Tab-separated table of C-alpha atoms in Angstrom:
chain	number	residue	atom	x	y	z
A	1	MET	CA	11.835	-39.205	15.065
A	2	LYS	CA	13.545	-38.283	11.885
A	3	ILE	CA	9.953	-36.287	10.990
A	4	SER	CA	10.041	-34.656	14.600
A	5	LYS	CA	13.290	-33.386	14.218
A	6	ILE	CA	12.205	-31.950	10.887
A	7	PHE	CA	8.981	-30.907	12.005
A	8	THR	CA	11.265	-28.400	14.671
A	9	LEU	CA	13.336	-27.943	11.978
A	10	LEU	CA	10.673	-26.367	9.952
A	11	CYS	CA	9.039	-24.580	12.989
A	12	LEU	CA	11.858	-22.923	13.934
A	13	LEU	CA	12.305	-21.515	10.256
A	14	LEU	CA	8.969	-20.512	9.724
A	15	ALA	CA	9.026	-18.376	12.681
A	16	SER	CA	12.452	-16.624	12.395
A	17	VAL	CA	10.836	-15.840	8.752
A	18	ALA	CA	7.921	-14.644	10.740
A	19	LEU	CA	10.109	-12.692	13.031
A	20	CYS	CA	12.417	-10.760	10.691
A	21	GLY	CA	10.227	-9.951	7.422
A	22	CYS	CA	9.451	-6.646	9.045
A	23	THR	CA	12.640	-3.947	9.962
A	24	GLN	CA	10.725	-0.157	10.825
A	25	ASN	CA	10.360	0.277	13.886
A	26	GLY	CA	11.824	-2.970	15.361
A	27	GLY	CA	9.325	-4.323	12.975
A	28	ASN	CA	6.144	-2.637	14.470
A	29	ILE	CA	4.499	-0.686	11.347
A	30	GLY	CA	1.138	-0.083	13.347
A	31	ILE	CA	-1.995	-0.018	11.069
A	32	TRP	CA	-0.160	0.333	8.363
A	33	PHE	CA	0.663	-2.972	7.518
A	34	GLY	CA	-1.477	-5.146	5.422
A	35	THR	CA	-3.478	-4.179	2.493
A	36	TRP	CA	-5.573	-0.565	1.348
A	37	HIS	CA	-8.328	-0.573	-0.937
A	38	PHE	CA	-8.404	2.506	-2.597
A	39	GLN	CA	-12.178	3.106	-1.728
A	40	GLU	CA	-12.843	6.539	-2.712
A	41	ILE	CA	-10.238	8.779	-4.944
A	42	THR	CA	-11.443	12.188	-5.399
A	43	ALA	CA	-9.767	15.501	-7.679
A	44	ASP	CA	-10.272	18.673	-7.159
A	45	GLY	CA	-14.010	16.849	-5.131
A	46	THR	CA	-14.682	15.343	-7.821
A	47	VAL	CA	-14.927	11.266	-7.494
A	48	VAL	CA	-12.708	10.013	-9.820
A	49	THR	CA	-13.748	6.374	-10.939
A	50	ASP	CA	-12.584	3.902	-13.256
A	51	PRO	CA	-14.765	3.397	-16.718
A	52	ASP	CA	-13.430	-0.207	-16.666
A	53	GLY	CA	-13.743	-0.838	-13.386
A	54	LYS	CA	-10.556	-1.707	-12.252
A	55	GLU	CA	-9.994	-1.227	-8.325
A	56	PHE	CA	-6.398	-0.604	-6.691
A	57	PHE	CA	-4.879	-1.817	-3.418
A	58	VAL	CA	-2.016	-1.061	-1.911
A	59	GLN	CA	0.009	-2.843	0.978
A	60	PHE	CA	2.784	-1.859	2.954
A	61	GLN	CA	5.707	-3.861	4.480
A	62	GLY	CA	8.848	-3.111	6.708
A	63	LYS	CA	9.538	0.024	4.153
A	64	ILE	CA	7.707	-1.562	0.867
A	65	VAL	CA	4.763	0.011	-0.656
A	66	LYS	CA	2.561	-2.047	-3.510
A	67	LEU	CA	0.218	-1.341	-5.870
A	68	THR	CA	-1.605	-3.469	-6.978
A	69	MET	CA	-4.493	-2.844	-9.746
A	70	GLU	CA	-7.256	-5.971	-9.950
A	71	ASP	CA	-9.629	-6.527	-12.911
A	72	ASN	CA	-13.866	-6.543	-12.394
A	73	VAL	CA	-13.224	-10.552	-11.489
A	74	HIS	CA	-10.717	-9.473	-8.795
A	75	SER	CA	-7.897	-11.068	-10.161
A	76	PRO	CA	-4.372	-9.146	-9.243
A	77	TYR	CA	-2.343	-8.424	-12.731
A	78	ASN	CA	-0.263	-6.155	-12.065
A	79	ALA	CA	2.440	-4.439	-9.304
A	80	THR	CA	4.330	-1.232	-8.607
A	81	TYR	CA	6.313	-1.570	-5.099
A	82	GLY	CA	8.292	1.496	-4.247
A	83	ASN	CA	9.244	2.679	-0.704
A	84	TRP	CA	7.185	4.672	1.793
A	85	ALA	CA	7.994	6.356	5.010
A	86	GLU	CA	5.922	8.140	7.941
A	87	ASP	CA	6.699	10.773	10.159
A	88	ASP	CA	4.006	12.663	12.011
A	89	ASP	CA	1.259	13.707	9.840
A	90	ARG	CA	2.916	13.475	6.248
A	91	MET	CA	3.830	10.304	4.104
A	92	GLN	CA	5.808	9.690	1.475
A	93	TRP	CA	5.603	6.781	-1.192
A	94	THR	CA	8.324	6.884	-4.148
A	95	PHE	CA	8.479	4.623	-6.499
A	96	PRO	CA	12.679	4.719	-8.457
A	97	ASP	CA	12.426	2.580	-10.323
A	98	PRO	CA	12.114	4.287	-14.373
A	99	LYS	CA	11.698	0.849	-16.079
A	100	GLN	CA	8.323	-0.310	-13.477
A	101	PRO	CA	5.492	1.405	-14.740
A	102	LEU	CA	2.872	2.902	-12.290
A	103	MET	CA	-0.106	1.773	-11.274
A	104	PRO	CA	-2.667	3.934	-13.474
A	105	VAL	CA	-3.758	5.463	-9.702
A	106	PRO	CA	-5.236	9.160	-10.330
A	107	GLY	CA	-2.544	11.417	-9.291
A	108	ILE	CA	0.104	9.062	-8.151
A	109	THR	CA	2.912	9.634	-9.510
A	110	ALA	CA	7.124	8.579	-8.797
A	111	ALA	CA	7.454	10.401	-5.702
A	112	ASN	CA	4.345	11.059	-3.281
A	113	LYS	CA	4.228	13.396	-0.576
A	114	PHE	CA	0.669	12.870	1.185
A	115	THR	CA	-1.063	15.386	4.133
A	116	ILE	CA	-2.643	12.393	6.509
A	117	LEU	CA	-6.350	13.814	7.537
A	118	HIS	CA	-7.445	11.348	9.275
A	119	ARG	CA	-5.974	7.365	9.951
A	120	SER	CA	-7.060	4.811	12.243
A	121	ALA	CA	-6.984	0.936	11.962
A	122	THR	CA	-9.728	0.782	9.710
A	123	HIS	CA	-9.721	3.879	6.995
A	124	VAL	CA	-7.220	6.108	6.250
A	125	THR	CA	-7.825	9.563	4.321
A	126	LEU	CA	-4.643	11.312	2.283
A	127	LYS	CA	-3.946	13.954	0.555
A	128	GLN	CA	-2.120	15.114	-2.159
A	129	VAL	CA	-1.492	18.216	-4.419
A	130	SER	CA	-0.321	18.009	-7.872
A	131	GLU	CA	2.208	19.905	-9.733
A	132	ALA	CA	-0.148	20.787	-11.567
A	133	GLY	CA	-1.943	22.183	-8.971
A	134	VAL	CA	-4.835	19.605	-8.175
A	135	THR	CA	-5.732	18.478	-4.610
A	136	TYR	CA	-6.391	14.775	-5.139
A	137	THR	CA	-7.811	12.876	-1.582
A	138	TYR	CA	-7.821	9.061	-1.142
A	139	THR	CA	-9.896	7.238	1.428
A	140	LEU	CA	-8.252	4.034	2.141
A	141	LYS	CA	-10.835	0.876	3.750
A	142	LYS	CA	-8.367	-1.613	5.221
A	143	VAL	CA	-8.975	-5.440	3.510
A	144	ILE	CA	-6.169	-7.464	5.472
């Protein structure tokens, strides 16, 4: 009898955590929720590649954005946390903690303002112009 009560309480606890995890838009952040892979990055139309084979990912949950860098054996070893917001065809990512090192994603700074060029449930294209006038385009593919 005790095991069934413990199981019931555990299920209720897990359900409450799952329902309270996201707070933006009543918990629904639409297509953004999950993990996105930086499939291609261009700077002024030229594809930027990492010579060391590092790959970058971005994750969204609630109002939190997380940038992750993985090495060539796909083990994540570094992350940067910040905030994100979306308004129509605009998106912002901010990383306000100066003590937290930024992931070395080309063109990404502590304050980013993107134009959403394309968005679907599986692919997104973002564009940002740096302070130096370089136009960065990020093609993201949903992983999870």
